[in-house]
Each structure stands twice: as structure tokens, then as C-alpha cells.
Coordinates of C-alpha atoms (C1' of nucleotides) in Angstrom, one line a residue:
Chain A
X195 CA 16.6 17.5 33.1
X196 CA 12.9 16.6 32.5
X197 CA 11.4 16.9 29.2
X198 CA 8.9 19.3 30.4
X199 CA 11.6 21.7 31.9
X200 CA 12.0 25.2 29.7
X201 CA 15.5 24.7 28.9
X202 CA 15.0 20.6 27.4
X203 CA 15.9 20.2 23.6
X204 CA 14.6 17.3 22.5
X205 CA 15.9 14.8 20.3
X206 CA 14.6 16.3 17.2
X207 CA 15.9 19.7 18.3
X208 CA 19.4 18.5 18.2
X209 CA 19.4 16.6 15.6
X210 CA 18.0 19.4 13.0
X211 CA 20.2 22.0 14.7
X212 CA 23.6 19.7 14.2
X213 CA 22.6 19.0 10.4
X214 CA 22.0 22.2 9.5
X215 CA 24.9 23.4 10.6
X216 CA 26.9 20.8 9.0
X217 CA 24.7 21.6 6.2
X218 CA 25.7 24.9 6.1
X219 CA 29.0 25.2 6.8
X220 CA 30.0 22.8 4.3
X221 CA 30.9 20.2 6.4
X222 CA 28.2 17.8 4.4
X223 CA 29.0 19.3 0.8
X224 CA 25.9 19.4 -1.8
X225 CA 25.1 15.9 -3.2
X226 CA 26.1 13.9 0.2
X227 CA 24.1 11.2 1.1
X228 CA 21.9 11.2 4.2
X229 CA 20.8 7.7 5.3
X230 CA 18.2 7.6 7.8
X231 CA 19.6 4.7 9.5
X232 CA 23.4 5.9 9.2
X233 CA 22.5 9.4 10.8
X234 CA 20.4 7.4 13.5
X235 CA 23.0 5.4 14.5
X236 CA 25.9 7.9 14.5
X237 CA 23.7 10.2 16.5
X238 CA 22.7 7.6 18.6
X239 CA 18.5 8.2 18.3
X240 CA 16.2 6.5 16.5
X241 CA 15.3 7.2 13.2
X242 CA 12.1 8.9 14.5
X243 CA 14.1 12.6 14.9
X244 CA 16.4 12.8 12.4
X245 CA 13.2 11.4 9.6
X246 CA 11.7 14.7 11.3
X247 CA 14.7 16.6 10.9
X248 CA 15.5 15.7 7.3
X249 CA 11.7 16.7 6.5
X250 CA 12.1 20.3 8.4
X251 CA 15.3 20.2 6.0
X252 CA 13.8 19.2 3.1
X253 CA 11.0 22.3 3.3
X254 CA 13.7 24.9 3.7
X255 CA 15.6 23.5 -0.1
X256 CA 18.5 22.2 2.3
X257 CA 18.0 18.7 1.3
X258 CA 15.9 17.0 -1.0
X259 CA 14.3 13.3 -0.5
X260 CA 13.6 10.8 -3.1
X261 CA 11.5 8.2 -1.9
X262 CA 12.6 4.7 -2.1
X263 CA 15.9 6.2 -3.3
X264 CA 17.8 8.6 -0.5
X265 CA 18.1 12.1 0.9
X266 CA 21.0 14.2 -0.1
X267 CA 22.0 17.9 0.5
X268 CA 20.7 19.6 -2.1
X269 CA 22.8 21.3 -4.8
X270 CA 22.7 24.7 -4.8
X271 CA 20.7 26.1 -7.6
X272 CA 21.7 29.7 -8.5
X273 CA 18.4 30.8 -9.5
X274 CA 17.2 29.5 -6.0
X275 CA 20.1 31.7 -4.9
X276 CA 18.6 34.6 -6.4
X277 CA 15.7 34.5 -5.9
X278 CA 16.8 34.7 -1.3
X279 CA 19.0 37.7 -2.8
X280 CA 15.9 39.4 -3.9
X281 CA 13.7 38.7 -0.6
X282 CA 16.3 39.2 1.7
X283 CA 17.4 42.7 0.1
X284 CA 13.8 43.8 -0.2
X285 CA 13.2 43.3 3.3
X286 CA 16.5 44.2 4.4
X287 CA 16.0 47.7 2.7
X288 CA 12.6 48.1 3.5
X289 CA 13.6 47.8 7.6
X290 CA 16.7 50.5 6.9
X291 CA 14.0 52.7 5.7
X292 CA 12.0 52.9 8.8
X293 CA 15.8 52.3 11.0
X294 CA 17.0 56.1 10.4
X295 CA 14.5 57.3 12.0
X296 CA 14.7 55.4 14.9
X297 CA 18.2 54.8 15.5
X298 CA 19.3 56.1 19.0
X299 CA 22.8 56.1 21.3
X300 CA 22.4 52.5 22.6
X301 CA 21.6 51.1 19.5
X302 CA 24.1 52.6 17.7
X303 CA 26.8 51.4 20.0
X304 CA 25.8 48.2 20.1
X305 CA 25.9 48.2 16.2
X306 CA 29.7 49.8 16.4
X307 CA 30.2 46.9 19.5
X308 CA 30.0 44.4 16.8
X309 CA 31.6 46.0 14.1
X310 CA 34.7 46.6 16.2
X311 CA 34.2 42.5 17.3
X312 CA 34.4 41.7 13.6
X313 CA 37.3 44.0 12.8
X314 CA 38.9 41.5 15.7
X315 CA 37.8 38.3 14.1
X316 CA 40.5 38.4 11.7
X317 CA 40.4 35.3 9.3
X318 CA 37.7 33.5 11.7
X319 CA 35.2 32.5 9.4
X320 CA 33.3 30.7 12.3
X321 CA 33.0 34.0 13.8
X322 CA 32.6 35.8 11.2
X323 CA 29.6 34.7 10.3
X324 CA 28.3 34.8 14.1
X325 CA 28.6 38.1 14.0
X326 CA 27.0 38.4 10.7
X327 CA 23.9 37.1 11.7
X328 CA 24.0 39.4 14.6
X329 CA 24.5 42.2 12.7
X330 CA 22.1 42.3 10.4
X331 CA 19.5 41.1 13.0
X332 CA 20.5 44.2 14.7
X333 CA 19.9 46.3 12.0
X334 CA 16.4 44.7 11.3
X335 CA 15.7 45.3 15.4
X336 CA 16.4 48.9 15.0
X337 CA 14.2 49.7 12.1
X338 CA 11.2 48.1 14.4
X339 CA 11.0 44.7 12.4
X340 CA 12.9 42.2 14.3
X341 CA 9.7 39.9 13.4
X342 CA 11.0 39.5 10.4
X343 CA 14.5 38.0 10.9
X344 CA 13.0 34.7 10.3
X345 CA 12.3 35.5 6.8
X346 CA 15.9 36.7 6.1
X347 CA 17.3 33.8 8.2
X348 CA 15.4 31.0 5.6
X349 CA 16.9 33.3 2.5
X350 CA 19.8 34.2 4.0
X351 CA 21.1 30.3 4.9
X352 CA 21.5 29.5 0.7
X353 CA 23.7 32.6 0.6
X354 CA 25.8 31.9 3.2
X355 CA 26.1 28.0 2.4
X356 CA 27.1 29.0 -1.3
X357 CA 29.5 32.0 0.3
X358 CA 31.2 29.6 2.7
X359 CA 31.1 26.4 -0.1
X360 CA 34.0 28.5 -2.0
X361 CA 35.2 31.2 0.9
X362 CA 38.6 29.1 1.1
X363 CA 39.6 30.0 -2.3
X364 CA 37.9 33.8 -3.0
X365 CA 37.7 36.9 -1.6
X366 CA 38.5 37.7 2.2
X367 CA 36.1 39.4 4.7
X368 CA 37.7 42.6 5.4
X369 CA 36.0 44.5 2.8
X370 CA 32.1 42.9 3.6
X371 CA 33.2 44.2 7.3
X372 CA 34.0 47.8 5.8
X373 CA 30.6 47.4 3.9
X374 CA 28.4 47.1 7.2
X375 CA 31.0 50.4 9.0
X376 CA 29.7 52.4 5.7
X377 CA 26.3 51.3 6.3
X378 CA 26.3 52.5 10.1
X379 CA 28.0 55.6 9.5
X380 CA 25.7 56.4 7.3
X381 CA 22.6 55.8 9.7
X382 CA 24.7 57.4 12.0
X383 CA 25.0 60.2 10.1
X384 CA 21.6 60.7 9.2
X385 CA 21.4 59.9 5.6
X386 CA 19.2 57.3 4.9
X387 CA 19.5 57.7 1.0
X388 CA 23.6 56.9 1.7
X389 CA 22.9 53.9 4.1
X390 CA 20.5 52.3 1.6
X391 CA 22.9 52.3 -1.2
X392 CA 25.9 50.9 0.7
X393 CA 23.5 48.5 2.7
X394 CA 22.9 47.2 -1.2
X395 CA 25.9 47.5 -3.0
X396 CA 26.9 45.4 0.2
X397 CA 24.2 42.4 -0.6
X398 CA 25.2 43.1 -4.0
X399 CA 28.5 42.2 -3.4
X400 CA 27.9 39.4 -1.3
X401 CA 26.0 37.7 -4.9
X402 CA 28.3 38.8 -7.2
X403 CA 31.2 36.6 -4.8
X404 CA 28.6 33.9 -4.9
X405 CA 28.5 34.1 -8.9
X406 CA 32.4 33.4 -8.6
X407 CA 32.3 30.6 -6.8
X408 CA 30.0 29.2 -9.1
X409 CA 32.2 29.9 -11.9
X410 CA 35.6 28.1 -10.0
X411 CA 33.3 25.3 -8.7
X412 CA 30.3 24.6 -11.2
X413 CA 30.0 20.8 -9.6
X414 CA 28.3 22.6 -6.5
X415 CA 25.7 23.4 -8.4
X416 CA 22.4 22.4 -10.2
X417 CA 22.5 20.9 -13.6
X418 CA 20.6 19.6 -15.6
X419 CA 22.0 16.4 -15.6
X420 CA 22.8 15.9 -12.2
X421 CA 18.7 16.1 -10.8
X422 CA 18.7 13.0 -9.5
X423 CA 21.6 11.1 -7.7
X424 CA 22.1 8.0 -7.7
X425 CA 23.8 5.2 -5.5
X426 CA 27.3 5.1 -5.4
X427 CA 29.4 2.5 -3.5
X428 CA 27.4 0.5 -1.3
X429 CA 29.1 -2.8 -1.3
X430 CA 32.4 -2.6 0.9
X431 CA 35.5 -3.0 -0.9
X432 CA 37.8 -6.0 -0.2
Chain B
X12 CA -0.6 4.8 -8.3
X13 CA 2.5 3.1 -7.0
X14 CA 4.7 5.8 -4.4
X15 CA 6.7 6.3 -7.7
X16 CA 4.4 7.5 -10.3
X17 CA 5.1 11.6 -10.4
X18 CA 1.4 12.1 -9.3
X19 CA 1.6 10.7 -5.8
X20 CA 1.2 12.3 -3.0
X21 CA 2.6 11.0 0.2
X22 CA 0.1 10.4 3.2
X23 CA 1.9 13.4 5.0
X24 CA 1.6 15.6 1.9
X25 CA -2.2 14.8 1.7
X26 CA -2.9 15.4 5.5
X27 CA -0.7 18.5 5.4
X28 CA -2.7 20.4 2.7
X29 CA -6.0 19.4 4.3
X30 CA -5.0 20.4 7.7
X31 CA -3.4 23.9 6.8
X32 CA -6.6 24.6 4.5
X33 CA -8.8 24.1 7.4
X34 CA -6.7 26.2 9.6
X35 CA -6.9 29.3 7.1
X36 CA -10.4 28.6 6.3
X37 CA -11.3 29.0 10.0
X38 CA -13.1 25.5 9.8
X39 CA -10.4 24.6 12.5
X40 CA -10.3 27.7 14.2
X41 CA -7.4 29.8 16.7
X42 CA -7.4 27.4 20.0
X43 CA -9.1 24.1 18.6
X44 CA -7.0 20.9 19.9
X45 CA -5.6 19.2 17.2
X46 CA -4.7 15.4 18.7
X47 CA -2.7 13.3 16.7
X48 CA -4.9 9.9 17.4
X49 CA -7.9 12.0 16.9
X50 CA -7.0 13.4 13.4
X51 CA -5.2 9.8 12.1
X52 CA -8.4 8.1 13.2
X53 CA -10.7 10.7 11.4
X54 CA -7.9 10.6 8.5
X55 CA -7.4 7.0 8.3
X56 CA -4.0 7.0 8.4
X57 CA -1.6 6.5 11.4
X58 CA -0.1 9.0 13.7
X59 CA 3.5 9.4 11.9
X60 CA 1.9 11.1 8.6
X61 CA -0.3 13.5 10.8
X62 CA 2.4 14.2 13.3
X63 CA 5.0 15.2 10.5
X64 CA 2.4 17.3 9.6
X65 CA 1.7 19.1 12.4
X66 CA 5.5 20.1 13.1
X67 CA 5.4 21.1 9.6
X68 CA 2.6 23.5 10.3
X69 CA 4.3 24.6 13.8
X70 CA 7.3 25.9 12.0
X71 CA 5.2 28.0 10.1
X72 CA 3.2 29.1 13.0
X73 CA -0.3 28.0 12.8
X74 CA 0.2 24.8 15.3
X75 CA 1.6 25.2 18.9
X76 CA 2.5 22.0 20.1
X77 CA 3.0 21.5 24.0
X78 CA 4.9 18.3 24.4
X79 CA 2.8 16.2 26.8
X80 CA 0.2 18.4 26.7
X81 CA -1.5 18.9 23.2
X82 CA -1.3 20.6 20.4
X83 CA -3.7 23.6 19.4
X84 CA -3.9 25.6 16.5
X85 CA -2.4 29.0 17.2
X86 CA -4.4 31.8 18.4
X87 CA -3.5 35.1 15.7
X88 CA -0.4 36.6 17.0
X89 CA -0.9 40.6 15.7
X90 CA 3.0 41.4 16.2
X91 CA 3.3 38.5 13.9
X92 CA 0.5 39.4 11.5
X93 CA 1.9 42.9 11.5
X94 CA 5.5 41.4 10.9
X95 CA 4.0 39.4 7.9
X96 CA 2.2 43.0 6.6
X97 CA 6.0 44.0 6.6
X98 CA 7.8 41.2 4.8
X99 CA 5.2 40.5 2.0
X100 CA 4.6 44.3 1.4
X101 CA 8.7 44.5 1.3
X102 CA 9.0 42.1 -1.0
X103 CA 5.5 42.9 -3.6
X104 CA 6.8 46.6 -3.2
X105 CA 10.2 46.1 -4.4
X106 CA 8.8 43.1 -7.5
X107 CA 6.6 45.5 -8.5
X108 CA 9.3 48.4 -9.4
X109 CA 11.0 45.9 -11.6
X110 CA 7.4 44.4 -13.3
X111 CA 7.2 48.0 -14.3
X112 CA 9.6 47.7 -17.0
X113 CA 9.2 44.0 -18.0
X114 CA 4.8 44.3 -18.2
X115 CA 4.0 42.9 -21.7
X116 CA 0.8 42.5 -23.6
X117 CA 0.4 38.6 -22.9
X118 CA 1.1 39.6 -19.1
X119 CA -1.4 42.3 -19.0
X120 CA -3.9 40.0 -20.7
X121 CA -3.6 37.8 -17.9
X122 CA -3.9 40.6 -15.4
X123 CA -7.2 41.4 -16.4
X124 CA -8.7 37.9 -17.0
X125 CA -7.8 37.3 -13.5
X126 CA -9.3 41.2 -12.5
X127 CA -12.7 40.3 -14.7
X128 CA -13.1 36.7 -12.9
X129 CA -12.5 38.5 -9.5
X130 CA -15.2 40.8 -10.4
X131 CA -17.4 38.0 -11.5
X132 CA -17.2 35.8 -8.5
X133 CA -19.1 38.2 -6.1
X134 CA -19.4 37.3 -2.9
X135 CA -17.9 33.6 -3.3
X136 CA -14.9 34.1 -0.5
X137 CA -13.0 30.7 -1.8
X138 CA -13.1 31.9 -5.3
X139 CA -11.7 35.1 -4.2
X140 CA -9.2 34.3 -2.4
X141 CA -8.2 31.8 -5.0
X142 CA -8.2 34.2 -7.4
X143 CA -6.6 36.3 -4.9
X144 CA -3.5 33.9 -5.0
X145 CA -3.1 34.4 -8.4
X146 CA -3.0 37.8 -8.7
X147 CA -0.2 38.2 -6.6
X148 CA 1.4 35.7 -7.6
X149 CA 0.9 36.7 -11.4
X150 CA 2.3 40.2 -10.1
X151 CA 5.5 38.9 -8.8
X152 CA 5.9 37.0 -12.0
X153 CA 5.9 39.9 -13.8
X154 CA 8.4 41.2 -12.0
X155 CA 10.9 38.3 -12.6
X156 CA 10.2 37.1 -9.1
X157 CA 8.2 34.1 -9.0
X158 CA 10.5 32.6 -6.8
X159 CA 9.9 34.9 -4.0
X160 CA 6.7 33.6 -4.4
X161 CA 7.2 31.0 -1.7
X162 CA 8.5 33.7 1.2
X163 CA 5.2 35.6 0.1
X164 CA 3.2 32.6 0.5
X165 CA 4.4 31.7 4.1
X166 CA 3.7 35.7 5.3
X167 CA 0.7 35.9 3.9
X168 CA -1.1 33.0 5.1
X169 CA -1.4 34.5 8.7
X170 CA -2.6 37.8 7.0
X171 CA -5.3 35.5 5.0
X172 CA -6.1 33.6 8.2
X173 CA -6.9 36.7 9.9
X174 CA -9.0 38.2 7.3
X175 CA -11.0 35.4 7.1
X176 CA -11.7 34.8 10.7
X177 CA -13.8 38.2 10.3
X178 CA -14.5 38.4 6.7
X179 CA -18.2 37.6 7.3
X180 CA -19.0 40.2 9.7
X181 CA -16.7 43.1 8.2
X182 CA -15.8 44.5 4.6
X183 CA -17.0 43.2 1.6
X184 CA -14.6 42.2 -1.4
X185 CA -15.5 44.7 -3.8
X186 CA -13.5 47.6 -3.0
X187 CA -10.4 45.3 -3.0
X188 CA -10.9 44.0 -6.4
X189 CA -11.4 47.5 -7.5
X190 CA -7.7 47.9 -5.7
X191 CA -6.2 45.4 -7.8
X192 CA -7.3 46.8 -10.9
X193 CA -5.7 50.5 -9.9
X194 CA -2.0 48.6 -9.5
X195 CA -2.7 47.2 -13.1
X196 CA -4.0 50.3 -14.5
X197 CA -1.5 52.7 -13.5
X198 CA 1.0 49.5 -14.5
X199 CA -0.7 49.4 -18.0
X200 CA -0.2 53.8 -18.0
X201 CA 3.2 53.5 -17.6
X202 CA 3.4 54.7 -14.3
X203 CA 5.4 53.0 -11.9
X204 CA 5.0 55.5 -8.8
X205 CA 1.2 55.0 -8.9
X206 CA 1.3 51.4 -9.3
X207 CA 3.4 51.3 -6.0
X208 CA 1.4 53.6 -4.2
X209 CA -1.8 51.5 -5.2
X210 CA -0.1 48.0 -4.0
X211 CA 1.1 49.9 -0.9
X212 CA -2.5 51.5 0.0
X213 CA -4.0 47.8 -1.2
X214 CA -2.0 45.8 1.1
X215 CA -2.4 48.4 3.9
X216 CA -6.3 48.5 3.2
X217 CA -6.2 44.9 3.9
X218 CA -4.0 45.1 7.4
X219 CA -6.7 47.4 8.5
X220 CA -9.6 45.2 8.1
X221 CA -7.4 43.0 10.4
X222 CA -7.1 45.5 13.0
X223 CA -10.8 45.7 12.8
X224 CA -11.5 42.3 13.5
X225 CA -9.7 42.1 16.0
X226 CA -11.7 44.5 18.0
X227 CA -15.0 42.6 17.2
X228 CA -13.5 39.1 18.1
X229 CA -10.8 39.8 20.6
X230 CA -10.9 35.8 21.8
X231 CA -9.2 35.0 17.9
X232 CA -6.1 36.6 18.9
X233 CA -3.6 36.3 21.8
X234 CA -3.5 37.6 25.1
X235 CA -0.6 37.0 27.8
X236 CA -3.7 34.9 29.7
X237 CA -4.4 32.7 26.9
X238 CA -0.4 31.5 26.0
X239 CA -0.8 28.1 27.4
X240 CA -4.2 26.0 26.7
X241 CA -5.4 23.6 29.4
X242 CA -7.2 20.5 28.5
X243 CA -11.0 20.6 29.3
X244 CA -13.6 17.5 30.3
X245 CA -11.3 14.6 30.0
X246 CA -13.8 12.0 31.2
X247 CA -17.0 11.2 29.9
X248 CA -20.2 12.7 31.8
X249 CA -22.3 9.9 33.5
Chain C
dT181 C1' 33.6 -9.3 -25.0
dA182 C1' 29.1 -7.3 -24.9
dC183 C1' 24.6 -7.2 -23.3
dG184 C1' 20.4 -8.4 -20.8
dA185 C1' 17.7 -10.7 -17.0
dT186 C1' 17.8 -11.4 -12.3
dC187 C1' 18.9 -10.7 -7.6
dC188 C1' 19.3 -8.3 -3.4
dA189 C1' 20.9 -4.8 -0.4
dC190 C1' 19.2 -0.5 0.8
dT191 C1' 16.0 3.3 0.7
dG192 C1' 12.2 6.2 2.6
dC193 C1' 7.2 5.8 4.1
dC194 C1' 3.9 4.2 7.3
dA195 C1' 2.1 1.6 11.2
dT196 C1' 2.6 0.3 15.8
dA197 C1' 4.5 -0.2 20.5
dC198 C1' 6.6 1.8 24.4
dA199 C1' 8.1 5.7 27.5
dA200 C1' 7.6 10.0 30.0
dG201 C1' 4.7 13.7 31.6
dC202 C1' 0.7 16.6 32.6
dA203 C1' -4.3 17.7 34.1
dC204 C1' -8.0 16.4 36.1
dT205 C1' -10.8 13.4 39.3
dA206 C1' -11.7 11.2 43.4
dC207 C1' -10.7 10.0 47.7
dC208 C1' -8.9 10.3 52.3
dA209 C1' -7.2 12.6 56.3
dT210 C1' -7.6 16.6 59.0
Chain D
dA5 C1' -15.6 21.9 54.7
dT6 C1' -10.9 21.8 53.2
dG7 C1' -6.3 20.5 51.8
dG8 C1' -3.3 17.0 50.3
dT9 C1' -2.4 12.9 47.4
dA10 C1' -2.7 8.9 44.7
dG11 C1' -5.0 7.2 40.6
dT12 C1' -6.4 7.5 35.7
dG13 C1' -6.6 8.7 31.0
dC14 C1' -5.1 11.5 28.0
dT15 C1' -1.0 13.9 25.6
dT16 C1' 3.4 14.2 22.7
dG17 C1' 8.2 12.0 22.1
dT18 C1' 10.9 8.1 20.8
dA19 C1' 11.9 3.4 19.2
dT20 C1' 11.1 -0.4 16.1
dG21 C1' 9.0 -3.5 12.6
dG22 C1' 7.2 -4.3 8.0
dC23 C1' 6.4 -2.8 3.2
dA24 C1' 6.9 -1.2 -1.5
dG25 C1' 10.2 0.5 -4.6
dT26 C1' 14.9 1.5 -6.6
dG27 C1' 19.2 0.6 -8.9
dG28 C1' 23.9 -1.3 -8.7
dA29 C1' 26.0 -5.8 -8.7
dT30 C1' 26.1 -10.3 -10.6
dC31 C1' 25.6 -14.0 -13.5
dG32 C1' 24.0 -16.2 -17.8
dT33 C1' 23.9 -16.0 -22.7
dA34 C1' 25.1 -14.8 -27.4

DNA sequence: TACGATCCACTGCCATACAAGCACTACCAT
DNA sequence: ATGGTAGTGCTTGTATGGCAGTGGATCGTA
């Protein structure tokens, strides 16, 4: 396929897309190195696209660069956590505002349609959070402000990398899916006043699971002491 | 400066900042090509720093870039202006319940300096909208939320764009000084519900002025026509 | 053993060269 | 006059080379 064709992805496409999944699901765990070269040649590109890539990173606090030093993924800072909880719940709740007035059959099936999908999911945390996303990017759709999904997305990735950084080990998903069925029925229901409190007691709870995780697994986070990494290991052993 | 001192600031950084002032600024204004050799020759550095830049400036939607084509800045999108209205009013709306509570007297002496040096500064557009900057941005600090400050930013530049693509021809900036100083009054009274109403009809007064300039300058803003630039008089006239 | 000067592998930043593709011009055949 | 087509100069995308700077590893000295 050409480079000029609608469906190309170019090299720089691919290679931010693959890290910042790794990224975020926790495949490349806060404080990992990211070596130009090393990420060139196991990607096989040149360093050209992933140097881009690590810069598109680096403006969305998903990795940070020190020159003449190294990149790394970033640690999570809980006040940077915070502060996406506070944008993403302000917009969230502004959209369910204008969403109960506008919610209609289709829409509301479709929202059930993917409730009932993550009811299925079971333990598939992959899935899960597929579904997720599409959820709540339905729920911004229906109150007219699907525009503003990529806002929530570029808060909404540091709560999900912290949720999945310490999902193993703490609380199960059944209860966040119950959380988005109170929300619809509520919407469903016609009472806005009821869907906005369980739409944030559910972003509530989603933090408060973060703050747990921080408290079983500090090292994932920002200290002080920790602001600047520093090389470890580069001769080989022998 | 060696690239270590604190104070540098990398070529990319430098051309960055410079390019996405002129965009707002209207100096480079909705359509203008932006090539790479023609900006690193006129910026004296090579391509990489100004490319870097301008995908930086794509993701936030002031550059298109068609590969093998050009890139252009980007004509004003008014779903996306009116999706930006959304998200920074969201998020100033819900800051501004909490800044009730938390306004102290050092705060509210800031307030008004800033509302006294907007009043001062007249007619001098770059003054007010740098003064404009801080306002809000003081306002969300009272709130707690200086953080969000960021996700304001990158919503509010196309709103700021916009405005200023018109601001000579339409409404002077009097009446929205004298907006600012209702939010801090009714702040200072004690009286959340009018603060919020003032911020709301503020930041609604402003997406109207938009809405008028875009009948006055249609060619600023997109059409389905306009979507994809074509490149104009390639070879010299002889 | 403890400590300091030096070395050097490795880093990201920038400049440059090459590759692929599109738009327009000019020309040629019909 | 008109339609088709190769040529040309620009575009962005990718690869690569060189540079300044950093800090762990290493060796010399007390």
C-alpha cells in the first residue's frame, strides 16, 4: 500500500501507537528505560519515528526525556493523577447534563449493548477496558459533545495506567460495571439529578482504587528522591 | 549556555513557541503553508527542530500536515471551537464552585491587581490577552486546580485564535474586563451561584463574538470545499 | 581499604542525505 | 483546439552521521 493511500500508517503512527499501549498497560512499568537506538532496532525503523514518538509521549506526561541522559516512562505522580480526575469528571458531568435530555431508543440500546458485553467480559481486563473507553465515549456522544472525548482520552490514560499498574492485586471489575448500569438506568429513567451522582461516585471510586494502589505499591510513584533516574547496568555481565 | 544549564531551551522548544504564537496571533494565519525548508531557513536551524514542531502543533490542531503535499495552518474548525467552549467552560465551571470556599484575602488581592491592569491596558490586545491568561489561570488556582490548567490551555487556544482573527473589526475589550470583575465580585460577596452564572455568561459572551466573526470572515473557517489545500505558482514567472 | 581523577560507553539533539509521492507545466499527438 | 503524458520541482517521511554532555566503571594513590 502507497503512502498516500487513506488507510497507510506511517512509521511514526505505529511506533507511538505500540508504545503507548505498552505504556499503558503496564507492559513498560514507570521508570523503564527507553533508548532511542534500542526501540529503533527492535522495531526495526530508524530512530527518526520513534524520536517523534517519544516526543508526542513526552507532551502527554507518559514519558519524560532528559537530554544527554535517557527517556523513561514516567512515574506516576498522584497529584498529576488528580488533577485528570478533576478534568475528566467536570467534563464528564457537564456532557451527562445536556445527555438526559437527549437520550433516545437507539442510543440507549447501544449503551445497554455494551453494558451487557461487559457483564460478558468476565475477568478480561483487555476487554474490559475496550469497552470502557467505548462506554464513556458513548455517553459523551449522547449528551452532543463527542468533540470532547479527546480531552478525557489525554486525562483518562494516567487513570487507567495507575488502575491497571496495581489491578492484579485490588479490587475486581464487577462493581465499576454495576456503576455504569446505575448510571444508564438512571438516564434511562429520566432522572438526571440520580445519573450525575452515580456517574461520580463512579469516577470517585475509580480514584479512591487508585489511592490503594499507591498505598500497596509506593515505588510506582513520584518521590522526591527518585526525579531523576539514573543508568543502571550498561556493561554486560560475564 | 551548555544543553545542560536549567535555562536552555532546545532548538525545537524555541521554534515551537514562536511558531504557535504566530498561529494565534493571526500573523500566520488559517491556510498559510508552513514548509519545513522554508521555516528552518528563515529560523536558522535545520528541518528536524521545525518538523518536531510542527507535529507537535498538528496534535493540537493548529497544523494540518498532508504527507507529500504540505503542511498548512488549519483553517478554524467551529465544531471544534464549539467543543473547546464546552471542555474549558466544564472545567472553569466546576474549579470555580470549589474557589468559592478556598478565596482568601492574598488571592483576592491578586484578583484585582490583575482586574486593575486589565483595565489599564486599554486597547493593547497582547497585554490583554496576556493578562487574560492570568486571570483564568489565577481562577483555577484558587480553586485548587492549577493543574487543569494545562487541558484549559490546549481548549482555549482555538477559542483565542478565533477571537483574534476578528478582534479588530468586532467587540472591543471593555465589556469583558468588566465580566471578569463580576465573577470576582460576587466571589468576594460570598456568593457562589452568581460567580458561576457570571463565568458562564463571560465565557458564553466570548463564544458569541466568535460566531460573529465568522459571518464577517467566512474564508477563516472551514468549508467541506476548502479540506484539502492545493499548492499554487510553483515556478517562478519569467 | 577508601577515595578521587580519569576514561569511555551511551545518551538525546541537530544536521544532512536519500526515498517516495503529488501538483503543475509543457509538450506532443490527435 | 484538445486530450493525454512525460518531465520537473516541490513536498513530507525516513535513515544516518556527528556532536556535546552525562555518569558508571576503572584505575591510581594515600
Amino acid at each position: 500500500m502507497g503512502r498516500g493511500e487513506p488507510g497507510h500508517r506511517s512509521a511514526r503512527v505505529v511506533v507511538y501507537e505500540q508504545l503507548r499501549r505498552r505504556i499503558v498497560s503496564g507492559e513498560l512499568p514507570p521508570g523503564a528505560p527507553l533508548s532511542e537506538n534500542d526501540l529503533a532496532a527492535e522495531l526495526s525503523v530508524s530512530r527518526t519515528p520513534v524520536r517523534e514518538s517519544l516526543i508526542l509521549l513526552a507532551d502527554e506526561d507518559l514519558v519524560q526525556v532528559f537530554p544527554q541522559l535517557g527517556s523513561f516512562v514516567s512515574r506516576v505522580d498522584i497529584r498529576h493523577v488528580a488533577d485528570a480526575q478533576f478534568v475528566r469528571e467536570a467534563i464528564e458531568i457537564a456532557s451527562l447534563r445536556d445527555a438526559a435530555d437527549r437520550l433516545d431508543a437507539p442510543a440507549l440500546a447501544a449503551l445497554r449493548d455494551v453494558l451487557a458485553r461487559q457483564r460478558a467480559a468476565g475477568d478480561d481486563v483487555e476487554e474490559f477496558f475496550r469497552l470502557d473507553e467505548e462506554f464513556h465515549q458513548m455517553l459523551l456522544g449522547v449528551g452532543g459533545h463527542a468533540g470532547a472525548w479527546r480531552a478525557v482520552q489525554s486525562a483518562k490514560v494516567h487513570l487507567d495506567r495507575a488502575r491497571r499498574l496495581g489491578l492484579r492485586t485490588v479490587s475486581p471489575v464487577a462493581p465499576l460495571v454495576a456503576q455504569h448500569t446505575a448510571v444508564v438506568d438512571a438516564l434511562a429513567a429520566g432522572d438526571p439529578e440520580a445519573a450525575e451522582t452515580a456517574l461520580r461516585e463512579h469516577l470517585r471510586a475509580v480514584f479512591d482504587d487508585i489511592e490503594r494502589i499507591r498505598e500497596r505499591s509506593p515505588e510506582l510513584f513520584t518521590s522526591e528522591g527518585t526525579s531523576r533516574p539514573a543508568r543502571r547496568n550498561i556493561t554486560v555481565w560475564r
